[in-house]
Short mmCIF file of C-alpha atoms and ligand atoms in Angstrom, two decimals:
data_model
loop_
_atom_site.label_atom_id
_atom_site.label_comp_id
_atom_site.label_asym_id
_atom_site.label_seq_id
_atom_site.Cartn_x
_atom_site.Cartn_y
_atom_site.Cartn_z
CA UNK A 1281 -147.14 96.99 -92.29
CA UNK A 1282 -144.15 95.79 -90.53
CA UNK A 1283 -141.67 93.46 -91.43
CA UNK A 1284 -140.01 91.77 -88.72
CA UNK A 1285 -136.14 91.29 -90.12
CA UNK A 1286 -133.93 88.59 -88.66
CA UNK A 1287 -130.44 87.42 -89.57
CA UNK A 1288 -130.42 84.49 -91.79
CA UNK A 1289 -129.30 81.73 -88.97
CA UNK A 1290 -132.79 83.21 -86.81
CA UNK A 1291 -135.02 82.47 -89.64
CA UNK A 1292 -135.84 78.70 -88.94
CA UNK A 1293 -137.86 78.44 -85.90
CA UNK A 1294 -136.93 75.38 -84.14
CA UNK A 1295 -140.58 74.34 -82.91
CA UNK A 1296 -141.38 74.19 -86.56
CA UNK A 1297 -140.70 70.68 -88.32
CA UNK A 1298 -141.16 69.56 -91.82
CA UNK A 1299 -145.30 68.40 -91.05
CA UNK A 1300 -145.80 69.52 -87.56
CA UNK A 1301 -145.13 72.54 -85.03
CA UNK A 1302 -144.91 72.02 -81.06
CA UNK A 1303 -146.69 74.98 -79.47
CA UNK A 1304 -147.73 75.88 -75.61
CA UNK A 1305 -149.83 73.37 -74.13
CA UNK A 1306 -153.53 74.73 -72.98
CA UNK A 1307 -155.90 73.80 -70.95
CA UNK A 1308 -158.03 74.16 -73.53
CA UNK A 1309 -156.11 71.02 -75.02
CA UNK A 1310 -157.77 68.92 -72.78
CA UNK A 1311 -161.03 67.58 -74.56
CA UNK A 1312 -158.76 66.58 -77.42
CA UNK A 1313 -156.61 64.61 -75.34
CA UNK A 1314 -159.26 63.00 -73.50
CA UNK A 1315 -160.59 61.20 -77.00
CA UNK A 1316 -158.02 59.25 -77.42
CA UNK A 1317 -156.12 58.93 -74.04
CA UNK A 1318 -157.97 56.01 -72.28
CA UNK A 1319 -157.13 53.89 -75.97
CA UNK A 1320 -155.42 50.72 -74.03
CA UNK A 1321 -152.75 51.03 -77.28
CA UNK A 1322 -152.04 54.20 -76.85
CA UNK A 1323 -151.56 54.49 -73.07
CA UNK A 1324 -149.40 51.61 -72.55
CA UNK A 1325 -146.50 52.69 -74.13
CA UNK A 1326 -146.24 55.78 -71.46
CA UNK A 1327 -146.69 53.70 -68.63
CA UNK A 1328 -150.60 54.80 -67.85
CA UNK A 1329 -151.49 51.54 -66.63
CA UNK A 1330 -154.92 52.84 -65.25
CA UNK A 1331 -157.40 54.53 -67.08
CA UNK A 1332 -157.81 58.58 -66.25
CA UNK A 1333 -160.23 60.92 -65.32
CA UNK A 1334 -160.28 64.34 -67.53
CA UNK A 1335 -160.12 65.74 -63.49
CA UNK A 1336 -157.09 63.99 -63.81
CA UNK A 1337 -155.40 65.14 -66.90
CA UNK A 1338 -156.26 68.46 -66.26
CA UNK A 1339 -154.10 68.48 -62.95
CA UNK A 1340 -151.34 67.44 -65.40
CA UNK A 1341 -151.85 69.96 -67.59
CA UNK A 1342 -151.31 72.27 -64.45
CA UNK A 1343 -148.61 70.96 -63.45
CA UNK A 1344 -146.93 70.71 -66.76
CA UNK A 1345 -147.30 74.40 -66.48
CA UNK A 1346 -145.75 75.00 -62.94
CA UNK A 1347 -142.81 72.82 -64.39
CA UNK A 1348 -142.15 75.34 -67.14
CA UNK A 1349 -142.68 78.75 -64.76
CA UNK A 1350 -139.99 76.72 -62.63
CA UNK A 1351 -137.37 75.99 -65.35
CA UNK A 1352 -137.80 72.13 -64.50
CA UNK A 1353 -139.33 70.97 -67.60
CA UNK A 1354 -141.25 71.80 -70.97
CA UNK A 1355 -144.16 69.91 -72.83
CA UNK A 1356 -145.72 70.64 -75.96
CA UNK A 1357 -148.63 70.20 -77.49
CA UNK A 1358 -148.08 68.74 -81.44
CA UNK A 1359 -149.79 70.20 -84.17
CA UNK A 1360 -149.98 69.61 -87.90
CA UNK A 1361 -148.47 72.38 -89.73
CA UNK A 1362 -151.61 72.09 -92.63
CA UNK A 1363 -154.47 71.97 -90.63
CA UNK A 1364 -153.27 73.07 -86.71
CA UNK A 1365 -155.24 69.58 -86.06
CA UNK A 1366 -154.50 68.69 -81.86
CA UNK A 1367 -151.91 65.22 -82.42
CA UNK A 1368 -150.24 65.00 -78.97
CA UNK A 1369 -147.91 65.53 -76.55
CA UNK A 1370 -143.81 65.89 -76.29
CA UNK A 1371 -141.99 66.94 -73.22
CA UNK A 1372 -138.27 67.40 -72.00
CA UNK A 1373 -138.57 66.58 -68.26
CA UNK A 1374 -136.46 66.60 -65.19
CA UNK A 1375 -133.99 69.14 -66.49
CA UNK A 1376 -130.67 69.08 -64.91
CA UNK A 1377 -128.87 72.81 -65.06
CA UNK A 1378 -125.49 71.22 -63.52
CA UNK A 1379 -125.24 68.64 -65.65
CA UNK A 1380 -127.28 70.43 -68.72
CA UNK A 1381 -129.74 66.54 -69.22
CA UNK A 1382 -133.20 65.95 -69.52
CA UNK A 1383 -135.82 63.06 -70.17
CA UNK A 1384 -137.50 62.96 -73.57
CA UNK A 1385 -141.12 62.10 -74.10
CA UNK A 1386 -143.47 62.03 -76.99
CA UNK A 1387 -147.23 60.56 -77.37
CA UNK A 1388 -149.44 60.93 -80.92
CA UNK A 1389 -152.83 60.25 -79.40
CA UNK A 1390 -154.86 58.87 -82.23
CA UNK A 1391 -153.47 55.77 -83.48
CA UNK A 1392 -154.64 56.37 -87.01
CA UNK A 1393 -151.87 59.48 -86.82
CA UNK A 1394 -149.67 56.87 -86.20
CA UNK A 1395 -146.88 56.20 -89.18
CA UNK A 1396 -146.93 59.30 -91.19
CA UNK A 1397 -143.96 60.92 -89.76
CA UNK A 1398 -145.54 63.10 -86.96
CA UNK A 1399 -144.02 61.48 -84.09
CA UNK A 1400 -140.09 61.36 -86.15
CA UNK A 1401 -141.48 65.11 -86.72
CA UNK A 1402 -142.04 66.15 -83.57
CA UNK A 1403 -139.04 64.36 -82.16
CA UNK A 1404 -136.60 66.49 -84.39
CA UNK A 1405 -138.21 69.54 -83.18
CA UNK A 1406 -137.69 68.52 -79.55
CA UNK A 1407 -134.33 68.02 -80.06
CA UNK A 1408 -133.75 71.44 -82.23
CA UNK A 1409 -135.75 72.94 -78.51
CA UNK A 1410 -132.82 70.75 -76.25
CA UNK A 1411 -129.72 71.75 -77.99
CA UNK A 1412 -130.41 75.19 -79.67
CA UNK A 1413 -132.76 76.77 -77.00
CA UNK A 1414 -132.15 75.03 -73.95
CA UNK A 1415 -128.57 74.62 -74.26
CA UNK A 1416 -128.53 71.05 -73.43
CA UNK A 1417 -125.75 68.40 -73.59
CA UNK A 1418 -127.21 64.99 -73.47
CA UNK A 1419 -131.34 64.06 -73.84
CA UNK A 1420 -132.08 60.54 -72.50
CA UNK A 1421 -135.20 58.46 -72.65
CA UNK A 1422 -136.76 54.81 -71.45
CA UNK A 1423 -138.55 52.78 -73.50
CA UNK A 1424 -140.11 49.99 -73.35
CA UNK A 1425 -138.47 46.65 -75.52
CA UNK A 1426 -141.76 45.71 -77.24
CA UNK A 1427 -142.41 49.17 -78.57
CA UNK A 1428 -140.67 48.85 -81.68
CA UNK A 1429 -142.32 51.35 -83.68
CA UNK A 1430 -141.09 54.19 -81.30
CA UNK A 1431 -137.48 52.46 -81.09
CA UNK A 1432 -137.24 52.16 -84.97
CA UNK A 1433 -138.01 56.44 -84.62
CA UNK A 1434 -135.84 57.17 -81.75
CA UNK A 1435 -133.22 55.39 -83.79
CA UNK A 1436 -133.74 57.07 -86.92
CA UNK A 1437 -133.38 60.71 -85.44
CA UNK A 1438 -130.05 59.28 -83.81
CA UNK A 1439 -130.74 58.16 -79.77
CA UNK A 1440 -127.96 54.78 -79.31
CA UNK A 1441 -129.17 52.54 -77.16
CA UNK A 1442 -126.96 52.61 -74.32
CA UNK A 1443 -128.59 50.00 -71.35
CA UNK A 1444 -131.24 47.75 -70.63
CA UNK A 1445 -133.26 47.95 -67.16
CA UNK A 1446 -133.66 44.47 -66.91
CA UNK A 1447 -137.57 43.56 -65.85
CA UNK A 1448 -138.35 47.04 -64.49
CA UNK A 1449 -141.95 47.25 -65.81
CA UNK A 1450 -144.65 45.02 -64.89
CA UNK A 1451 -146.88 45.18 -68.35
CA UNK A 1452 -149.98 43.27 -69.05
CA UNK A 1453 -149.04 40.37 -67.13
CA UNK A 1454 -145.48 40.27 -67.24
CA UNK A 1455 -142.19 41.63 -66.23
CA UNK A 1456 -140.84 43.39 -69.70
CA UNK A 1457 -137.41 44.97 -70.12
CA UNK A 1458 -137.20 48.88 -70.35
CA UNK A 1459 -134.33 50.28 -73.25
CA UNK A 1460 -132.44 53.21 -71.73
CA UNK A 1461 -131.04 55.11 -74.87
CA UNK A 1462 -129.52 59.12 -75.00
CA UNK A 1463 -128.46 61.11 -77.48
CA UNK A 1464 -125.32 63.99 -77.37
CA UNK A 1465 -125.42 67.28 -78.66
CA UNK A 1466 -122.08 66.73 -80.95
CA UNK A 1467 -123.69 63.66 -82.02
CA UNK A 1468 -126.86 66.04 -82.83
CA UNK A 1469 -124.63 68.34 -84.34
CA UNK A 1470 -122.77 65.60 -86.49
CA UNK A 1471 -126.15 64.02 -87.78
CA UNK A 1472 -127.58 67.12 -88.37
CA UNK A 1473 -124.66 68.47 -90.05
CA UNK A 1474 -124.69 71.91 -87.52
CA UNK A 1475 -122.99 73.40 -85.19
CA UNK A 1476 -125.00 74.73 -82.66
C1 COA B 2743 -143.95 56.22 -80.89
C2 COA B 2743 -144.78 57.25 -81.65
C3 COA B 2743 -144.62 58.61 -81.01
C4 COA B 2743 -144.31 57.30 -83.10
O1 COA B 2743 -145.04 58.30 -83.78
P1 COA B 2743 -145.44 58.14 -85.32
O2 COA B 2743 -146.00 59.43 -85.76
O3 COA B 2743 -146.30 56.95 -85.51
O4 COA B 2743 -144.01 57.87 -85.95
P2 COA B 2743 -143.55 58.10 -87.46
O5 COA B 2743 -144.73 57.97 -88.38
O6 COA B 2743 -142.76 59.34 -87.54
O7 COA B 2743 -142.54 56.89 -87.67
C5 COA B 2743 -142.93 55.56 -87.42
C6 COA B 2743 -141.82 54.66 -87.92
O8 COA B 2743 -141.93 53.38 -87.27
C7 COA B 2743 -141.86 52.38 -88.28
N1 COA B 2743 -142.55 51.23 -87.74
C8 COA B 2743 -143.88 51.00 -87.67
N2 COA B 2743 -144.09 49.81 -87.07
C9 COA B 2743 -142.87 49.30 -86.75
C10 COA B 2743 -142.43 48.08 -86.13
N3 COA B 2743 -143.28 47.17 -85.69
N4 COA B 2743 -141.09 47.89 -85.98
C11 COA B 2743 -140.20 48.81 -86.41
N5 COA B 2743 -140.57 49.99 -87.03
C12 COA B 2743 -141.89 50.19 -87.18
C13 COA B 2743 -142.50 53.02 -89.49
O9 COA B 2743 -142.13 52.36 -90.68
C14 COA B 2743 -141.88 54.43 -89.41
O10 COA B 2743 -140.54 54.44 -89.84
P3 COA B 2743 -140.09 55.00 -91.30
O11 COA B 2743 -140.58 56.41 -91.38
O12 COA B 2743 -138.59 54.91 -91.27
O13 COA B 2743 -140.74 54.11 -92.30
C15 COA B 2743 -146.29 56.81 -81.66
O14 COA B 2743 -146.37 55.50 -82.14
C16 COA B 2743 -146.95 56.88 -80.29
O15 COA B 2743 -147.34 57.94 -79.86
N6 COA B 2743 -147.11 55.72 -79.62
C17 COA B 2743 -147.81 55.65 -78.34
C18 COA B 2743 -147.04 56.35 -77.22
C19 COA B 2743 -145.63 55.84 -77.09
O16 COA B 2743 -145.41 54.66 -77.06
N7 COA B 2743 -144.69 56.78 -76.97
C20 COA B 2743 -143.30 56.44 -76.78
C21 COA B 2743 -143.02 56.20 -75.35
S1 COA B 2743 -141.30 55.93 -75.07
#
């Protein structure tokens, strides 16, 4: 048998978490996304304001996967560690190599995943993926003011809230603010306690 030997600071692989592991997204991932991605709940937060064909996600799925073969962005598919059980989605998106940014992204399909530290999980790992792999300096995201579950998360893995777009989503009826709020790598690497 062989034993594959790497120095000490190799040994933690950043797409593993504490509950959860972020792996290549398949096509085969598409049936399990389709169960839960129509769930009104679920979709609003992303900004799906239309319900989807499978036809539909499956082009995304494709063209997640041109993204990546370009360099341009990366999403994951979410996993639990246990059980290798399908939970979602995270991507870094629109990945700037001047400036070294990207967009972050994260969706646990089923809601009754939903508050038992998958999506804080999976968030870590993206980050580990922006500033350790990727080489990135700053990871922003948009969120919408009335999802306070994914704010309270986004805060607690260290994103600041850094801007408001005032009434730039029309939601259910209404026009709702969005919360524009980044993260640094040196603030990364000060939470974290690492230097990268
Ligand atoms: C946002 C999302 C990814 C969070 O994933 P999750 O696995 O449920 O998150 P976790 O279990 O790791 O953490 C949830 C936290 O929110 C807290 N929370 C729950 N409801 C809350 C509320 N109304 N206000 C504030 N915090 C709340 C929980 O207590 C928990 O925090 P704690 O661990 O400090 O106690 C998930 O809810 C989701 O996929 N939502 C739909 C898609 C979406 O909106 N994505 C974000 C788009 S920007």
């Amino acid at each position: 048998m062989i034993v594959l030997m790497l120095p000490n600071s190799l040994k933690k692989s950043p797409y593993t978490g504490e509950k959860i592991k972020l792996r290549a997204l398949e096509l085969s991932d598409l049936s399990s996304i389709m169960e839960h991605w129509n769930t009104y709940a679920v979709r609003i937060g992303l900004g799906k304001y239309i319900p989807e064909s499978s036809t539909q996600r499956e082009e995304w799925i494709k063209a997640q996967t041109q993204k990546a073969s370009k360099g341009e962005g990366y999403t994951f598919a979410i996993e639990t560690l246990e059980t290798k059980n399908f939970l979602g989605t995270c991507s870094l998106n629109k990945i700037n190599n001047v400036s070294r940014t990207a967009f972050l992204s994260v969706v646990i399909l089923n809601p009754e995943n939903h508050g038992k530290g998958y999506g804080t999980d999976a968030v870590r790992c993206l980050l580990e993926v922006a500033f350790r792999v990727l080489n990135l300096h700053r990871v922003e995201l948009h969120v919408y003011s009335f999802m306070k579950e994914a704010i309270h998360v986004y805060e607690k893995v260290g994103f600041k809230q850094t801007g408001v777009r005032r009434e730039a989503s029309y939601i259910d009826g209404e026009y709702r603010d969005d919360l524009v709020m980044d993260i640094l790598r040196r603030e990364y690497e000060e939470i974290t306690k690492k230097m990268l």
